[in-house]
Tab-separated table of C-alpha atoms and ligand atoms in Angstrom:
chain	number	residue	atom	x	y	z
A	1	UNK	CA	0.000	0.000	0.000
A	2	UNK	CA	1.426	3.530	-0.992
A	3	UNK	CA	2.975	5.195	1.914
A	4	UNK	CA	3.691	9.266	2.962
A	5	UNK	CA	7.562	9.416	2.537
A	6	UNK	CA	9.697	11.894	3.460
A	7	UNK	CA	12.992	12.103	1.247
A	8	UNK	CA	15.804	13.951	2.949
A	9	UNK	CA	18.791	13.646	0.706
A	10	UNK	CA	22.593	14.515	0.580
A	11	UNK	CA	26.036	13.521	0.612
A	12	UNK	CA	26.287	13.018	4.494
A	13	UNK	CA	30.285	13.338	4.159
A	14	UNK	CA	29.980	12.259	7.257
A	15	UNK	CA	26.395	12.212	8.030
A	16	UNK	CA	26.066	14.231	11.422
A	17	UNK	CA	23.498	14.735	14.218
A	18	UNK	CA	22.174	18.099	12.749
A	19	UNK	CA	20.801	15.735	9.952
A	20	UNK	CA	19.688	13.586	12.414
A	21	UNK	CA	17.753	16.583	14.596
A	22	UNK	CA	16.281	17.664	10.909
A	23	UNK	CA	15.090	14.293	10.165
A	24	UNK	CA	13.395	13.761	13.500
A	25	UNK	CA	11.520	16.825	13.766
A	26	UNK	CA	10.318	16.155	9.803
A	27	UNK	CA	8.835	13.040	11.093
A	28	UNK	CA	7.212	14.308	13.883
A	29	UNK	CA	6.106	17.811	11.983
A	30	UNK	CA	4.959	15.663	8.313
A	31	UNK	CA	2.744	12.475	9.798
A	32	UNK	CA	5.023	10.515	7.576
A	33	UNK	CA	4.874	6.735	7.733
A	34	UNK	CA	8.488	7.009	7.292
A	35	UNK	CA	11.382	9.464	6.427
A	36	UNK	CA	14.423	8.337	4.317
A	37	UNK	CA	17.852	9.963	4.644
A	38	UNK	CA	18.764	9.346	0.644
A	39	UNK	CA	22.222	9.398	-0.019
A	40	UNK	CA	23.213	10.538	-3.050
A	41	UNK	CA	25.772	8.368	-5.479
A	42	UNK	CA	27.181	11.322	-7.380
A	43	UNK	CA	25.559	14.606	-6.572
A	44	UNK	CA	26.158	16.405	-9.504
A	45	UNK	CA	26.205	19.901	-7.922
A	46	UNK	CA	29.239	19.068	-5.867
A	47	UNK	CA	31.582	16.840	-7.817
A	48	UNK	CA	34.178	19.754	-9.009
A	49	UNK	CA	34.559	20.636	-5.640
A	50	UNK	CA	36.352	18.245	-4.049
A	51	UNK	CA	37.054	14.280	-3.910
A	52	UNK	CA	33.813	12.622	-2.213
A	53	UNK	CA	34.281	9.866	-0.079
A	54	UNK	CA	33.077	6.789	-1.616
A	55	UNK	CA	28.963	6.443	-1.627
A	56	UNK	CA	29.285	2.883	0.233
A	57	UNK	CA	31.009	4.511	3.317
A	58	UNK	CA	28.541	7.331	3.364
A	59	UNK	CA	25.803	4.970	3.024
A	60	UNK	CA	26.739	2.485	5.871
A	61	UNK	CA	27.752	5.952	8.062
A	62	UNK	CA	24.297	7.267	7.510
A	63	UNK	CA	22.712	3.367	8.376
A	64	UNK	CA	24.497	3.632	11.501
A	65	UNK	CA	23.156	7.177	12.230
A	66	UNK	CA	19.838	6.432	11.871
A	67	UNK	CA	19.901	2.790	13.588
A	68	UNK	CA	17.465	2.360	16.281
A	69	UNK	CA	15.839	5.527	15.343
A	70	UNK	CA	11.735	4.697	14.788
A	71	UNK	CA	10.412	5.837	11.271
A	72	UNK	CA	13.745	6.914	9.877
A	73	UNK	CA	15.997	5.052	7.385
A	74	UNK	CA	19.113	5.201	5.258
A	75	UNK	CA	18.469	4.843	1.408
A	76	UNK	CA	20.564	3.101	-1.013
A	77	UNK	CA	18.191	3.634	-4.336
A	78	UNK	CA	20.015	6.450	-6.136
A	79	UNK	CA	23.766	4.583	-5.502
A	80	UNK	CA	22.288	1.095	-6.531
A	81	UNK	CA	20.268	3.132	-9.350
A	82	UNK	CA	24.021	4.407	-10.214
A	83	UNK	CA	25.731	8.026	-11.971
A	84	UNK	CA	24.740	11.132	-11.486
A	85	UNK	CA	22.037	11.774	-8.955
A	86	UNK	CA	18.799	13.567	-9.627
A	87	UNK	CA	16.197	14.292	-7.010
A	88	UNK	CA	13.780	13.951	-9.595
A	89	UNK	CA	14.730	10.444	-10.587
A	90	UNK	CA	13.969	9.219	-7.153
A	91	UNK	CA	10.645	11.140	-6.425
A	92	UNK	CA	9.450	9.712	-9.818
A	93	UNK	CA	10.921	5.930	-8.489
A	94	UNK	CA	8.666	6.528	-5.043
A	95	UNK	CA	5.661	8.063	-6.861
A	96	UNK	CA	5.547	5.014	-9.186
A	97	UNK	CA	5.778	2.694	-6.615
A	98	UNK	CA	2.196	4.416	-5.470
A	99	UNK	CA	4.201	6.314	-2.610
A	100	UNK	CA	3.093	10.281	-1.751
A	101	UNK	CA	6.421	12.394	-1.244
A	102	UNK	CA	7.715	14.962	0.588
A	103	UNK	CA	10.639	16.478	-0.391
A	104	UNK	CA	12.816	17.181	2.829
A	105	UNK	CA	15.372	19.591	3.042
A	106	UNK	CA	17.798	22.209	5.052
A	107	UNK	CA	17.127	25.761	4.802
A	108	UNK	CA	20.600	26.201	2.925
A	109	UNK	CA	19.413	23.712	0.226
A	110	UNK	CA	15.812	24.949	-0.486
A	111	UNK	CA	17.978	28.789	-1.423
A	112	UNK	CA	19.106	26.031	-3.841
A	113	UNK	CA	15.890	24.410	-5.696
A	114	UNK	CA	15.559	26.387	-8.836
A	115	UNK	CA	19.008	25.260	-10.035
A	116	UNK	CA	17.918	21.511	-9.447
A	117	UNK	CA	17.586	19.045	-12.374
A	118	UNK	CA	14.429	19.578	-14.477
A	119	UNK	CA	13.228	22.181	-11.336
A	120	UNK	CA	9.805	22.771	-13.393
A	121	UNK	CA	8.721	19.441	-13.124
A	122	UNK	CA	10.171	18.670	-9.916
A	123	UNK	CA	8.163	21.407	-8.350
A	124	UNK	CA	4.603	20.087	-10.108
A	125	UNK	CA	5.438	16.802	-8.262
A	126	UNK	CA	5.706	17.162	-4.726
A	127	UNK	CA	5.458	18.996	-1.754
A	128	UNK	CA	8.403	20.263	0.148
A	129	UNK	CA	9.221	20.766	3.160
A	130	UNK	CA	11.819	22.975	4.973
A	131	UNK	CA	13.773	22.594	8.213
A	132	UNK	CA	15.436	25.821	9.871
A	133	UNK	CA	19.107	25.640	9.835
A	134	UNK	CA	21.234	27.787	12.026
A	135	UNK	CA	23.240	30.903	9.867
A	136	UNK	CA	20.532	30.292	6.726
A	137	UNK	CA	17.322	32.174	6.061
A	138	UNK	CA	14.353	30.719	3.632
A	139	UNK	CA	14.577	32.764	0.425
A	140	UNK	CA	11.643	33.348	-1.222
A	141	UNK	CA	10.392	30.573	-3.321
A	142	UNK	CA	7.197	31.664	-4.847
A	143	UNK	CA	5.977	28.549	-7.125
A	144	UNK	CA	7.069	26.080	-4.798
A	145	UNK	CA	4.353	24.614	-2.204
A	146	UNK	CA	6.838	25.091	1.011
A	147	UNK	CA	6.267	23.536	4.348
A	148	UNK	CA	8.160	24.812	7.073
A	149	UNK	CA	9.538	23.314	9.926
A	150	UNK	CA	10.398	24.792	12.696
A	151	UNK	CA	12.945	22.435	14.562
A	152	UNK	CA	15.732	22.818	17.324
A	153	UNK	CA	18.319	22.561	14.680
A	154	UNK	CA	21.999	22.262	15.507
A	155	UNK	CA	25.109	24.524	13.671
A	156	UNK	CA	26.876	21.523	12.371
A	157	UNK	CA	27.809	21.247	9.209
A	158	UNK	CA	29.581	18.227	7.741
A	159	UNK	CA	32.284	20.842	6.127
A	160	UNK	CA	32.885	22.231	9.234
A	161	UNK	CA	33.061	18.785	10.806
A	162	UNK	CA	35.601	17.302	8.170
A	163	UNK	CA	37.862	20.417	8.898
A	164	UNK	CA	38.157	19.460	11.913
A	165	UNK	CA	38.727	15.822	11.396
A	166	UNK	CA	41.202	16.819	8.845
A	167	UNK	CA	43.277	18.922	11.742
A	168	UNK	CA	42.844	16.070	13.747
A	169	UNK	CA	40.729	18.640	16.078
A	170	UNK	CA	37.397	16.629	18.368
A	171	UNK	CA	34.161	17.210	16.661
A	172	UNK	CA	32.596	18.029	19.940
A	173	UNK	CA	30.228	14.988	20.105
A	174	UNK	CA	28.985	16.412	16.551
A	175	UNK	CA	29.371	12.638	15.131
A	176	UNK	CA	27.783	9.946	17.313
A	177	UNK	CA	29.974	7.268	18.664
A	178	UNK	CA	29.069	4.343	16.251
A	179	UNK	CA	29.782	6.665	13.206
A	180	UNK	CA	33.101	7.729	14.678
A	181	UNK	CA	33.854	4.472	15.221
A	182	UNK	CA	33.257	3.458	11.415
A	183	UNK	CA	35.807	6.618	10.733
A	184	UNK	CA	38.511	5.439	12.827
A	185	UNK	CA	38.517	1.597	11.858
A	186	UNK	CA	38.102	2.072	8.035
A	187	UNK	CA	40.513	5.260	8.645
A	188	UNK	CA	38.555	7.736	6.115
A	189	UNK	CA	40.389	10.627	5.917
A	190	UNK	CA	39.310	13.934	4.452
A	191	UNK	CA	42.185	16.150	3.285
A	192	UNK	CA	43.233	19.736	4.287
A	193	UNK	CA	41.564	23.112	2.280
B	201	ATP	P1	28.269	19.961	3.507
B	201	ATP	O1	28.830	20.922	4.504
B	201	ATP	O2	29.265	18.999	2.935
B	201	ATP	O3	27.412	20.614	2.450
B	201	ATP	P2	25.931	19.354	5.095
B	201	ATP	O4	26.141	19.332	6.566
B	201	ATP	O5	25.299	20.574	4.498
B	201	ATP	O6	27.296	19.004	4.368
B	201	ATP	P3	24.501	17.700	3.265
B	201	ATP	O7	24.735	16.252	3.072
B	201	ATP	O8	24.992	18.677	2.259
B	201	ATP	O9	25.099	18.072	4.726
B	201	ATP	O10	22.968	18.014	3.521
B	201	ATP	C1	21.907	17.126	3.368
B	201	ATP	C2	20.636	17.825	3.825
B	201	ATP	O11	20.696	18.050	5.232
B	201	ATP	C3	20.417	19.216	3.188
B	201	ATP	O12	19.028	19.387	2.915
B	201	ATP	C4	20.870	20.168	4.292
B	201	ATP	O13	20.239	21.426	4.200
B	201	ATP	C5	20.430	19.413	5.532
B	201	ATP	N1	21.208	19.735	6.725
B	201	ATP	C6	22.514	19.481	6.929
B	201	ATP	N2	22.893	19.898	8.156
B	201	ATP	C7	21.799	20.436	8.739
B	201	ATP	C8	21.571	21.063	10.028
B	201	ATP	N3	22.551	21.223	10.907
B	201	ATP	N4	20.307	21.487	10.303
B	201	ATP	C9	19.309	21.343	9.375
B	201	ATP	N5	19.471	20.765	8.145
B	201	ATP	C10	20.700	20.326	7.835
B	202	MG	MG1	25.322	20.868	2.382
C-alpha cells in the first residue's frame, strides 16, 4: 500500500546529528509513515569541488546514524540506481511505486531548488518541506508549495566537521559514537583546504 515518505537527501560526508535533529523533527512535523535519509551516489552539484568519499562509506555511516531511530531510514536507491544523482529520478521511483512524497530539506538547500535538475517538473510533483538551519534564512520561493519546519536545529555542518577531522581537532560529540567508530577503523580521511 502507498505510503507518505519523506525524502531527505545529501552527501552526508559524514552524516552528522544536525541531519539527524532535521530528520526527527520532519517526522514528527509531516505524519510521515516514514522518512528516508537518501544518499546521493554522485551529486552532480558538488563533484568539481572536491574528492567525495566513496557512496558505500557514506551509506553504511548514515545506516548507523539512523539505527534504532523509529520511522527513519538510510536509502541506497540512487547509488544502486548508479551516476549522477537527480532528485527527480527518485521522487518519480517513489511516486511510481504508489508512494506520496515529501521532499525534505535544510534551509541552505531549499535557497538552492531552482538550479535543481528539471526544477519545473520537480516542483509540479511534490510537496516540500523545509527545516530551519542555524546561519541560513528561507529565500523566497514563490511557485514552490513550502512547508516549514520549525525544529531545534543544531550549527553543524559536515564541512565544518571534516575540517576538523582533517586537523585532527574533536568534533565536539557532533558525530555519534558508532559513526566515529566506522571513521577510525576504516581510517577515512578527508584532506586539508
Ligand atoms: P556539507 O557541509 O558537505 O554541504 P551538510 O552538513 O550541508 O554538508 P549535506 O549532506 O549537504 O550536509 O545536507 C543534506 C541535507 O541536510 C540538506 O538538505 C541540508 O540542508 C540538511 N542539513 C545538513 N545539516 C543540517 C543542520 N545542521 N540542520 C538542518 N538541516 C541540515
Ligand atoms: Mg550541504
Amino acid at each position: 500500500m502507498g505510503q507518505r515518505i519523506g525524502l531527505f537527501g545529501g552527501t552526508f560526508d559524514p552524516p552528522h546529528l544536525g541531519h539527524l535533529a532535521a530528520a526527527l523533527a520532519a517526522r514528527d512535523a509531516l505524519e510521515l509513515d516514514r522518512i528516508l535519509l537518501v544518499v546521493a551516489n554522485e551529486p552532480w552539484q558538488k563533484l568539481d569541488k572536491r574528492a567525495l568519499t566513496a557512496a558505500h562509506h557514506r551509506l553504511a555511516m548514515t545506516e548507523l546514524l539512523v539505527k534504532d531511530v523509529d520511522g527513519i531510514e538510510a536509502s541506497d536507491m540512487e547509488i544502486v540506481r548508479g551516476g549522477l544523482t537527480y532528485t527527480i529520478d527518485t521522487v518519480i521511483q517513489f511516486q511510481d511505486a504508489g508512494h506520496e512524497v515529501v521532499l525534505v530539506l535544510g534551509a541552505d538547500a531549499a535557497g538552492g531548488l531552482n538550479s535543481w535538475e528539471r526544477a519545473e517538473e520537480l516542483c509540479r510533483l511534490v510537496q516540500v518541506a523545509v527545516v530551519d538551519r542555524p546561519g541560513h534564512r528561507l529565500p523566497e520561493l514563490d511557485t514552490w508549495s513550502i512547508h516549514k519546519i520549525s525544529a531545534e536545529s543544531l550549527d553543524v555542518s559536515s564541512s565544518q566537521l571534516r575540517s576538523l577531522m582533517s586537523e585532527g581537532t574533536s568534533t565536539a560529540g557532533n558525530i555519534p559514537s558508532a559513526v566515529k567508530s566506522y571513521i577510525d577503523i576504516h581510517q577515512l580521511k578527508w584532506p586539508r583546504h
